[in-house]
Amino acid sequence: MNTTLLDKTPQTQITSKPTLIGLSMDELKPCLAQIGVPDNMLRMRSKQLFHWMYHYGIQDFDLITDMAKELRQKLKENFTLDRAEVIERLVSKDGTRKWLIRTAPGIEIEIVYIPDVARSGALCVSSQVGCTLNCSFCHTGTQKLVRNLTSQEIVMQLMIARDDLSEWPTPFEDRQITNMVFMGMGEPLYNYENVARAIEVISDGEGIAIGRRRITVSTSGIVPEMDELGRLGVMLAVSLHATNDTLRDVLVPINKKYNLEMLFDAIRAYPDLSNSKRVTFEYVMLKGVNDSIKEAEILIKLLRGIPSKVNLIPFNPWPGSNFVSSNHATIKGFSDRLFNAGISAPIRRPRGRDILAACGQLRSESVKKRASAIRAEREESLNP
Ligand code: SAH
Ligand code: SF4
């Protein structure tokens, strides 16, 4: 398990009091014990509090009608229900929303909401600030890892989106956020423990209640962690992007450590795969690099026997990127070849490009700002 030194204690609070947002039912118990709730009441009280926090989405302890005033007072004196600070909020022409939030100094995270994915809407969340892997076509990969996000910071991303979409209390039907995907910044399997704890909170039926079959974790192929991920019961997405090791070594360099054979062994071992629980393969379409019909045919062979679907992603450019997206006709040809072999291969419509919210365009504003601040300083020193 990759537990880097950068994995620091949560600092999600805005005030000096710690926020309870993001904690699981079990994690709430010691907080309640700390303010004097007796042992025999801990289970009941933590369940109550959890329900108010994640079903009703309250931001004020005084709204808890079924707790005595003294207990609410103690909660207020010691804790908050603060979310992180929202620094920026953008809404794209196509309805995609993007928030930039700050959970601690230097810890800035982008969250993207994509409406109308089938009959639903998906929230794309981040697991790390930056990434240690340098996939050559990915903007996030150009940003060094700042640190793993805590489970609180992961849950908070969902809470903030729900606040903004006024999606409280948790609706039973006609939800705006029906699905959650770990396809934002970072490699979720290099932050497995926090991702797993966040999934526990998010999928709990007493609260936000997004079922595990509606949560997808996307990985570049961290083979040793895939087994544990399987036990969580969530959906698996694999960033494949190439059908041979030579090319994948370049596009997704972690392939040098875990090659295609190891990756496919781990995928085949993923539990309960069936037509209703398919693996999603992400395949970014790069002009003249990985988009030939021959590659579509090799892909068909690779996927034989695996319940799968392939998401063809037109490459989303970012400042300084060296690739060009395949044209629509090529992508369509690739997609048709897979469909003819019985593999669903939709072309992912780029969403929110005007607000840099599309796949692989995420990168902390802080880095951009830092760069512009450095430029401004440099100009100032040249023109004092
Ligand atoms: N680290 C994880 C999850 C985050 S990336 C992973 O790699 O799977 C989410 C998806 O966006 C991945 O499939 C990634 O390969 C893809 N992606 C990255 N940069 C992209 C770009 N510029 N254009 C299109 N897709 C991109
Ligand atoms: Fe990291 Fe995923 Fe980007 Fe690769 S594609 S650099 S693993 S975020």
PDB file of C-alpha atoms in Angstrom, residues 30-140:
ATOM      1  CA  PRO A  30     -15.164   9.023  19.842  1.00  0.00           C
ATOM      2  CA  CYS A  31     -16.212  12.613  19.096  1.00  0.00           C
ATOM      3  CA  LEU A  32     -19.454  12.076  20.975  1.00  0.00           C
ATOM      4  CA  ALA A  33     -17.665  10.278  23.820  1.00  0.00           C
ATOM      5  CA  GLN A  34     -15.340  13.281  24.090  1.00  0.00           C
ATOM      6  CA  ILE A  35     -18.287  15.576  24.872  1.00  0.00           C
ATOM      7  CA  GLY A  36     -19.707  13.242  27.504  1.00  0.00           C
ATOM      8  CA  VAL A  37     -22.158  10.964  25.705  1.00  0.00           C
ATOM      9  CA  PRO A  38     -22.196   7.757  27.798  1.00  0.00           C
ATOM     10  CA  ASP A  39     -20.980   4.481  26.261  1.00  0.00           C
ATOM     11  CA  ASN A  40     -24.405   2.892  26.107  1.00  0.00           C
ATOM     12  CA  MET A  41     -25.759   5.819  24.097  1.00  0.00           C
ATOM     13  CA  LEU A  42     -22.902   6.128  21.603  1.00  0.00           C
ATOM     14  CA  ARG A  43     -24.336   3.833  18.964  1.00  0.00           C
ATOM     15  CA  MET A  44     -27.727   5.478  18.944  1.00  0.00           C
ATOM     16  CA  ARG A  45     -26.404   9.043  19.038  1.00  0.00           C
ATOM     17  CA  SER A  46     -23.840   8.509  16.286  1.00  0.00           C
ATOM     18  CA  LYS A  47     -26.538   7.011  14.058  1.00  0.00           C
ATOM     19  CA  GLN A  48     -28.793  10.001  14.723  1.00  0.00           C
ATOM     20  CA  LEU A  49     -26.060  12.518  14.049  1.00  0.00           C
ATOM     21  CA  PHE A  50     -24.959  10.658  10.906  1.00  0.00           C
ATOM     22  CA  HIS A  51     -28.523  10.790   9.586  1.00  0.00           C
ATOM     23  CA  TRP A  52     -28.807  14.528  10.161  1.00  0.00           C
ATOM     24  CA  MET A  53     -25.441  15.182   8.592  1.00  0.00           C
ATOM     25  CA  TYR A  54     -25.769  13.044   5.484  1.00  0.00           C
ATOM     26  CA  HIS A  55     -29.483  12.582   4.926  1.00  0.00           C
ATOM     27  CA  TYR A  56     -30.620  16.110   5.755  1.00  0.00           C
ATOM     28  CA  GLY A  57     -27.290  17.796   5.001  1.00  0.00           C
ATOM     29  CA  ILE A  58     -27.635  20.167   7.960  1.00  0.00           C
ATOM     30  CA  GLN A  59     -24.998  22.831   8.565  1.00  0.00           C
ATOM     31  CA  ASP A  60     -26.274  23.844  11.999  1.00  0.00           C
ATOM     32  CA  PHE A  61     -26.451  21.569  15.050  1.00  0.00           C
ATOM     33  CA  ASP A  62     -29.528  23.451  16.276  1.00  0.00           C
ATOM     34  CA  LEU A  63     -31.606  21.838  13.569  1.00  0.00           C
ATOM     35  CA  ILE A  64     -31.278  18.456  15.269  1.00  0.00           C
ATOM     36  CA  THR A  65     -34.741  18.305  16.759  1.00  0.00           C
ATOM     37  CA  ASP A  66     -34.349  14.941  18.449  1.00  0.00           C
ATOM     38  CA  MET A  67     -31.366  15.838  20.638  1.00  0.00           C
ATOM     39  CA  ALA A  68     -31.496  17.704  23.952  1.00  0.00           C
ATOM     40  CA  LYS A  69     -30.456  21.342  23.901  1.00  0.00           C
ATOM     41  CA  GLU A  70     -27.439  20.706  26.171  1.00  0.00           C
ATOM     42  CA  LEU A  71     -26.072  18.059  23.826  1.00  0.00           C
ATOM     43  CA  ARG A  72     -26.510  20.338  20.809  1.00  0.00           C
ATOM     44  CA  GLN A  73     -24.751  23.073  22.752  1.00  0.00           C
ATOM     45  CA  LYS A  74     -21.799  20.775  23.496  1.00  0.00           C
ATOM     46  CA  LEU A  75     -21.601  19.771  19.860  1.00  0.00           C
ATOM     47  CA  LYS A  76     -21.509  23.452  18.883  1.00  0.00           C
ATOM     48  CA  GLU A  77     -18.839  24.304  21.414  1.00  0.00           C
ATOM     49  CA  ASN A  78     -16.534  21.543  20.201  1.00  0.00           C
ATOM     50  CA  PHE A  79     -17.206  20.883  16.523  1.00  0.00           C
ATOM     51  CA  THR A  80     -18.549  22.372  13.325  1.00  0.00           C
ATOM     52  CA  LEU A  81     -20.337  21.068  10.245  1.00  0.00           C
ATOM     53  CA  ASP A  82     -18.228  23.268   7.980  1.00  0.00           C
ATOM     54  CA  ARG A  83     -17.503  22.215   4.450  1.00  0.00           C
ATOM     55  CA  ALA A  84     -14.382  23.395   2.712  1.00  0.00           C
ATOM     56  CA  GLU A  85     -14.150  26.878   1.303  1.00  0.00           C
ATOM     57  CA  VAL A  86     -15.469  27.224  -2.262  1.00  0.00           C
ATOM     58  CA  ILE A  87     -13.019  29.454  -4.116  1.00  0.00           C
ATOM     59  CA  GLU A  88     -14.568  29.324  -7.537  1.00  0.00           C
ATOM     60  CA  ARG A  89     -17.737  27.990  -9.126  1.00  0.00           C
ATOM     61  CA  LEU A  90     -18.165  27.703 -12.875  1.00  0.00           C
ATOM     62  CA  VAL A  91     -21.118  26.554 -14.951  1.00  0.00           C
ATOM     63  CA  SER A  92     -20.486  25.470 -18.534  1.00  0.00           C
ATOM     64  CA  LYS A  93     -22.719  26.163 -21.511  1.00  0.00           C
ATOM     65  CA  ASP A  94     -23.625  22.470 -21.468  1.00  0.00           C
ATOM     66  CA  GLY A  95     -24.663  22.459 -17.799  1.00  0.00           C
ATOM     67  CA  THR A  96     -21.440  20.920 -16.481  1.00  0.00           C
ATOM     68  CA  ARG A  97     -20.430  22.509 -13.195  1.00  0.00           C
ATOM     69  CA  LYS A  98     -16.989  22.844 -11.712  1.00  0.00           C
ATOM     70  CA  TRP A  99     -16.044  23.926  -8.230  1.00  0.00           C
ATOM     71  CA  LEU A 100     -12.613  24.762  -6.940  1.00  0.00           C
ATOM     72  CA  ILE A 101     -12.445  24.220  -3.212  1.00  0.00           C
ATOM     73  CA  ARG A 102      -9.734  24.708  -0.603  1.00  0.00           C
ATOM     74  CA  THR A 103      -9.636  22.298   2.324  1.00  0.00           C
ATOM     75  CA  ALA A 104      -6.350  23.467   3.845  1.00  0.00           C
ATOM     76  CA  PRO A 105      -3.567  25.843   2.851  1.00  0.00           C
ATOM     77  CA  GLY A 106      -2.264  24.699  -0.549  1.00  0.00           C
ATOM     78  CA  ILE A 107      -4.838  21.909  -0.834  1.00  0.00           C
ATOM     79  CA  GLU A 108      -7.074  22.898  -3.703  1.00  0.00           C
ATOM     80  CA  ILE A 109      -9.384  20.439  -5.377  1.00  0.00           C
ATOM     81  CA  GLU A 110     -11.547  20.592  -8.459  1.00  0.00           C
ATOM     82  CA  ILE A 111     -14.881  18.806  -8.519  1.00  0.00           C
ATOM     83  CA  VAL A 112     -16.909  18.322 -11.690  1.00  0.00           C
ATOM     84  CA  TYR A 113     -20.622  17.586 -12.037  1.00  0.00           C
ATOM     85  CA  ILE A 114     -21.727  16.185 -15.361  1.00  0.00           C
ATOM     86  CA  PRO A 115     -25.521  16.183 -15.804  1.00  0.00           C
ATOM     87  CA  ASP A 116     -27.521  13.922 -18.127  1.00  0.00           C
ATOM     88  CA  VAL A 117     -25.272  10.904 -18.317  1.00  0.00           C
ATOM     89  CA  ALA A 118     -27.959   8.454 -19.464  1.00  0.00           C
ATOM     90  CA  ARG A 119     -30.830   9.124 -17.019  1.00  0.00           C
ATOM     91  CA  SER A 120     -28.485  10.380 -14.378  1.00  0.00           C
ATOM     92  CA  GLY A 121     -25.782  12.778 -13.383  1.00  0.00           C
ATOM     93  CA  ALA A 122     -22.264  11.914 -12.327  1.00  0.00           C
ATOM     94  CA  LEU A 123     -19.985  13.655  -9.921  1.00  0.00           C
ATOM     95  CA  CYS A 124     -16.299  13.360 -10.703  1.00  0.00           C
ATOM     96  CA  VAL A 125     -14.149  13.573  -7.585  1.00  0.00           C
ATOM     97  CA  SER A 126     -10.427  13.666  -6.873  1.00  0.00           C
ATOM     98  CA  SER A 127      -8.420  11.390  -4.612  1.00  0.00           C
ATOM     99  CA  GLN A 128      -5.099  13.249  -4.563  1.00  0.00           C
ATOM    100  CA  VAL A 129      -3.807  16.727  -5.236  1.00  0.00           C
ATOM    101  CA  GLY A 130      -1.556  16.131  -8.221  1.00  0.00           C
ATOM    102  CA  CYS A 131      -0.394  12.637  -9.168  1.00  0.00           C
ATOM    103  CA  THR A 132       2.851  10.676  -8.912  1.00  0.00           C
ATOM    104  CA  LEU A 133       2.259   8.997 -12.254  1.00  0.00           C
ATOM    105  CA  ASN A 134       3.167  10.863 -15.407  1.00  0.00           C
ATOM    106  CA  CYS A 135       0.819   9.674 -18.103  1.00  0.00           C
ATOM    107  CA  SER A 136       2.062  11.640 -21.065  1.00  0.00           C
ATOM    108  CA  PHE A 137      -1.342  12.914 -22.253  1.00  0.00           C
ATOM    109  CA  CYS A 138      -2.669  13.950 -18.828  1.00  0.00           C
ATOM    110  CA  HIS A 139      -2.634  17.469 -17.435  1.00  0.00           C
ATOM    111  CA  THR A 140      -2.819  16.296 -13.819  1.00  0.00           C
TER     112      THR A 140
END
